[in-house]
C-alpha cells in the first residue's frame, strides 16, 4: 500500500511539474506574441516611415502615387498611438511590420486624393505593433487625419460598428450603406479584429472627409492634431 501511494505521489509530482513547465512556456509565448512582436514591429515601422519621409524630400518623385512603399501616415488622436504608416495590402504578414494597409481585395480601396470612394484600412489589434488596439476608444465626431507629402486629409467619424462578421465586405463598399450613407462621397473606413485577442469578428469605424489642408514648409499640423 505504501509503495502504491509512493508511486501515485510521484506521478502527481511529475504531472504537477509538467503543468508548471507548460504554464511557463505558455506565458513566454504570450509575452512574445503581445509584447516582443510589438517591439520588433515598432522598430520596423519606424525604419520604413523614415524611408518614406526621406523619399518625400525628393521632389522628383510625384506625390499621390499608388505604391507598396507607403503612401502616407494615419493619425487618430483617440487611439493615442501616434502616426501609423499606411502601405498597400492587408494580408496579415504585410501588416506584421507595425503598419496599416489599404484593401486591394476583396473590395479595392479608393485613395484619399480620389474624387469619390472609400479609403478602407486594416491593421492588427494585438501583437505586431497593434496599431488599432484602441479602436474602441474612437467616438462619433472624433477626427481622423491622413498625411501625405503635400496634403493633410481631415475626416470626421460619423459612425462605428463594434461587431460584425469577418465575412462582411459590404463595410468596404464605395458607398458603405451599412454606415447610413446613400450617396457617393469621400469616406474612410478602419477595420480590425474583435474582441481583443481574437479574430472572430470585425470592428468598424467610418469617417467622412471634411476638408483638405495643404502642407506648408514647416509641415504644420492641422488643428485636430495639435495639443
Short mmCIF file of C-alpha atoms in Angstrom, two decimals:
data_model
loop_
_atom_site.label_atom_id
_atom_site.label_comp_id
_atom_site.label_asym_id
_atom_site.label_seq_id
_atom_site.Cartn_x
_atom_site.Cartn_y
_atom_site.Cartn_z
CA UNK A 1 0.00 0.00 0.00
CA UNK A 2 2.84 2.37 0.94
CA UNK A 3 4.65 1.60 -2.32
CA UNK A 4 1.49 2.24 -4.35
CA UNK A 5 0.91 5.53 -2.58
CA UNK A 6 4.51 6.49 -3.24
CA UNK A 7 4.10 5.80 -6.95
CA UNK A 8 0.89 7.82 -7.07
CA UNK A 9 2.55 10.69 -5.24
CA UNK A 10 5.49 10.54 -7.65
CA UNK A 11 3.18 10.59 -10.64
CA UNK A 12 1.27 13.55 -9.25
CA UNK A 13 4.55 15.36 -8.63
CA UNK A 14 5.74 14.78 -12.22
CA UNK A 15 2.36 15.84 -13.59
CA UNK A 16 2.48 18.99 -11.49
CA UNK A 17 5.95 19.83 -12.80
CA UNK A 18 4.74 19.30 -16.36
CA UNK A 19 1.83 21.67 -15.74
CA UNK A 20 4.19 24.29 -14.33
CA UNK A 21 6.50 23.91 -17.33
CA UNK A 22 3.57 24.17 -19.73
CA UNK A 23 2.40 27.29 -17.91
CA UNK A 24 5.83 28.89 -18.21
CA UNK A 25 6.03 28.05 -21.92
CA UNK A 26 2.54 29.44 -22.48
CA UNK A 27 3.43 32.57 -20.54
CA UNK A 28 6.56 33.10 -22.63
CA UNK A 29 4.53 32.63 -25.80
CA UNK A 30 2.04 35.27 -24.65
CA UNK A 31 4.89 37.66 -23.84
CA UNK A 32 6.36 37.04 -27.28
CA UNK A 33 3.03 37.47 -29.06
CA UNK A 34 1.79 40.54 -27.21
CA UNK A 35 4.99 42.37 -26.31
CA UNK A 36 8.07 41.32 -28.23
CA UNK A 37 6.33 41.29 -31.63
CA UNK A 38 5.20 44.84 -30.83
CA UNK A 39 8.78 45.87 -30.11
CA UNK A 40 10.05 44.40 -33.37
CA UNK A 41 7.13 45.80 -35.38
CA UNK A 42 7.53 49.30 -33.95
CA UNK A 43 11.21 49.29 -34.89
CA UNK A 44 10.48 48.18 -38.42
CA UNK A 45 7.59 50.63 -38.82
CA UNK A 46 9.84 53.48 -37.67
CA UNK A 47 12.52 52.45 -40.16
CA UNK A 48 10.07 52.26 -43.04
CA UNK A 49 8.40 55.50 -42.00
CA UNK A 50 11.73 57.30 -42.02
CA UNK A 51 12.38 55.98 -45.52
CA UNK A 52 9.04 57.32 -46.71
CA UNK A 53 9.69 60.76 -45.22
CA UNK A 54 13.18 60.83 -46.70
CA UNK A 55 11.65 59.97 -50.06
CA UNK A 56 9.25 62.89 -49.76
CA UNK A 57 12.23 65.22 -49.79
CA UNK A 58 12.97 64.12 -53.35
CA UNK A 59 10.73 66.45 -55.34
CA UNK A 60 11.37 64.41 -58.48
CA UNK A 61 9.06 61.71 -57.09
CA UNK A 62 5.43 62.62 -57.93
CA UNK A 63 3.06 62.78 -54.94
CA UNK A 64 -0.12 60.77 -54.62
CA UNK A 65 1.02 57.63 -56.42
CA UNK A 66 -0.30 54.16 -55.59
CA UNK A 67 2.80 52.42 -54.24
CA UNK A 68 3.50 49.49 -51.95
CA UNK A 69 6.29 51.51 -50.35
CA UNK A 70 3.98 53.71 -48.28
CA UNK A 71 1.56 56.43 -49.26
CA UNK A 72 1.37 58.38 -46.01
CA UNK A 73 0.60 58.36 -42.31
CA UNK A 74 -2.63 57.85 -40.41
CA UNK A 75 -3.23 59.96 -37.29
CA UNK A 76 -6.08 59.06 -34.92
CA UNK A 77 -5.78 61.05 -31.67
CA UNK A 78 -8.41 58.95 -29.90
CA UNK A 79 -6.26 55.84 -30.26
CA UNK A 80 -3.24 57.59 -28.74
CA UNK A 81 -0.61 55.73 -30.75
CA UNK A 82 0.98 58.48 -32.83
CA UNK A 83 1.33 58.12 -36.57
CA UNK A 84 0.78 54.88 -38.47
CA UNK A 85 2.47 54.23 -41.79
CA UNK A 86 0.00 53.11 -44.48
CA UNK A 87 1.01 50.80 -47.32
CA UNK A 88 -0.75 48.71 -49.94
CA UNK A 89 -2.23 45.34 -48.97
CA UNK A 90 -3.97 43.79 -45.96
CA UNK A 91 -2.57 40.26 -45.82
CA UNK A 92 -1.56 39.53 -42.18
CA UNK A 93 2.13 39.14 -42.99
CA UNK A 94 2.06 42.53 -44.72
CA UNK A 95 0.68 44.12 -41.55
CA UNK A 96 3.20 42.43 -39.23
CA UNK A 97 5.63 45.32 -39.69
CA UNK A 98 3.52 47.55 -37.46
CA UNK A 99 1.71 49.34 -40.25
CA UNK A 100 -1.81 49.70 -41.60
CA UNK A 101 -2.70 48.55 -45.10
CA UNK A 102 -5.37 49.62 -47.56
CA UNK A 103 -7.50 46.99 -49.23
CA UNK A 104 -6.80 45.72 -52.72
CA UNK A 105 -9.24 42.81 -52.30
CA UNK A 106 -12.00 41.67 -51.93
CA UNK A 107 -13.10 45.30 -52.44
CA UNK A 108 -10.50 47.68 -53.84
CA UNK A 109 -9.95 50.76 -51.73
CA UNK A 110 -10.14 54.27 -53.06
CA UNK A 111 -7.25 56.55 -52.15
CA UNK A 112 -7.59 59.83 -50.25
CA UNK A 113 -6.97 62.00 -53.29
CA UNK A 114 -9.63 60.27 -55.39
CA UNK A 115 -12.69 62.38 -56.19
CA UNK A 116 -15.03 59.75 -54.70
CA UNK A 117 -14.74 56.46 -52.86
CA UNK A 118 -13.92 54.69 -49.62
CA UNK A 119 -10.35 54.71 -48.31
CA UNK A 120 -10.50 51.41 -46.38
CA UNK A 121 -7.75 50.30 -44.00
CA UNK A 122 -6.86 47.37 -41.76
CA UNK A 123 -4.28 46.85 -39.01
CA UNK A 124 -3.58 44.40 -36.21
CA UNK A 125 -5.31 44.88 -32.87
CA UNK A 126 -2.94 42.70 -30.82
CA UNK A 127 0.71 41.95 -31.43
CA UNK A 128 2.84 43.06 -34.39
CA UNK A 129 2.50 46.70 -33.47
CA UNK A 130 -1.19 46.53 -32.51
CA UNK A 131 -1.82 49.83 -34.30
CA UNK A 132 -5.61 49.56 -33.98
CA UNK A 133 -5.61 48.18 -30.41
CA UNK A 134 -7.56 51.18 -29.09
CA UNK A 135 -10.06 51.42 -31.92
CA UNK A 136 -12.86 51.05 -29.35
CA UNK A 137 -11.91 54.47 -27.94
CA UNK A 138 -12.92 56.25 -31.14
CA UNK A 139 -16.24 58.06 -30.87
CA UNK A 140 -18.60 59.80 -33.28
CA UNK A 141 -17.25 63.26 -34.07
CA UNK A 142 -13.60 62.35 -33.49
CA UNK A 143 -11.05 63.39 -36.14
CA UNK A 144 -9.06 61.05 -38.34
CA UNK A 145 -6.25 62.67 -40.30
CA UNK A 146 -4.28 61.20 -43.18
CA UNK A 147 -0.96 62.83 -44.02
CA UNK A 148 0.64 62.67 -47.46
CA UNK A 149 3.65 64.54 -48.79
CA UNK A 150 1.62 67.54 -49.89
CA UNK A 151 -1.77 67.32 -48.19
CA UNK A 152 -3.49 66.66 -44.85
CA UNK A 153 -6.85 64.91 -45.36
CA UNK A 154 -9.11 65.57 -42.39
CA UNK A 155 -12.01 63.19 -41.77
CA UNK A 156 -14.72 63.19 -39.11
CA UNK A 157 -16.02 59.94 -37.62
CA UNK A 158 -19.77 59.61 -38.18
CA UNK A 159 -20.45 56.00 -37.18
CA UNK A 160 -18.89 52.94 -35.54
CA UNK A 161 -19.86 49.28 -35.78
CA UNK A 162 -18.40 47.43 -32.77
CA UNK A 163 -19.12 43.94 -34.09
CA UNK A 164 -19.79 42.42 -37.49
CA UNK A 165 -18.93 39.22 -39.34
CA UNK A 166 -15.38 38.85 -40.62
CA UNK A 167 -17.01 37.99 -43.95
CA UNK A 168 -18.96 41.25 -44.15
CA UNK A 169 -17.20 43.01 -47.03
CA UNK A 170 -20.07 45.46 -47.59
CA UNK A 171 -18.46 47.74 -44.99
CA UNK A 172 -15.73 48.40 -47.59
CA UNK A 173 -18.07 49.49 -50.39
CA UNK A 174 -17.52 52.81 -52.12
CA UNK A 175 -20.78 53.88 -50.52
CA UNK A 176 -20.87 51.98 -47.20
CA UNK A 177 -24.64 51.79 -46.89
CA UNK A 178 -24.43 49.98 -43.55
CA UNK A 179 -22.96 53.19 -42.18
CA UNK A 180 -26.08 55.09 -43.21
CA UNK A 181 -24.64 56.69 -46.36
CA UNK A 182 -26.62 56.51 -49.59
CA UNK A 183 -24.73 58.87 -51.89
CA UNK A 184 -21.12 58.77 -53.11
CA UNK A 185 -18.64 60.73 -51.07
CA UNK A 186 -15.09 60.63 -49.77
CA UNK A 187 -15.05 58.18 -46.88
CA UNK A 188 -12.51 56.42 -44.69
CA UNK A 189 -13.05 53.03 -43.05
CA UNK A 190 -10.91 51.49 -40.30
CA UNK A 191 -11.21 47.75 -39.70
CA UNK A 192 -9.64 45.34 -37.21
CA UNK A 193 -10.32 42.14 -35.29
CA UNK A 194 -12.60 41.98 -32.26
CA UNK A 195 -12.94 41.03 -29.42
CA UNK A 196 -9.39 41.74 -28.23
CA UNK A 197 -7.11 38.68 -28.51
CA UNK A 198 -9.43 37.03 -31.05
CA UNK A 199 -10.20 37.29 -34.75
CA UNK A 200 -13.80 36.10 -34.58
CA UNK A 201 -15.41 39.38 -35.68
CA UNK A 202 -14.53 42.79 -37.06
CA UNK A 203 -14.72 46.27 -35.51
CA UNK A 204 -15.53 49.07 -37.97
CA UNK A 205 -15.13 52.85 -37.86
CA UNK A 206 -16.40 55.13 -40.64
CA UNK A 207 -15.43 58.73 -41.29
CA UNK A 208 -16.14 61.32 -43.97
CA UNK A 209 -13.76 63.89 -45.43
CA UNK A 210 -14.49 67.39 -44.16
CA UNK A 211 -11.52 69.31 -45.56
CA UNK A 212 -8.06 69.22 -47.09
CA UNK A 213 -5.12 71.26 -45.83
CA UNK A 214 -2.05 71.86 -47.96
CA UNK A 215 1.24 71.01 -46.26
CA UNK A 216 3.34 74.11 -45.60
CA UNK A 217 7.13 74.30 -45.46
CA UNK A 218 7.11 73.59 -41.70
CA UNK A 219 4.64 70.71 -42.01
CA UNK A 220 2.38 72.46 -39.51
CA UNK A 221 -0.19 70.01 -38.25
CA UNK A 222 -3.88 70.77 -38.69
CA UNK A 223 -5.75 71.93 -35.59
CA UNK A 224 -7.16 68.43 -34.99
CA UNK A 225 -3.65 67.13 -34.22
CA UNK A 226 -2.41 69.97 -32.05
CA UNK A 227 -2.38 69.73 -28.22
#
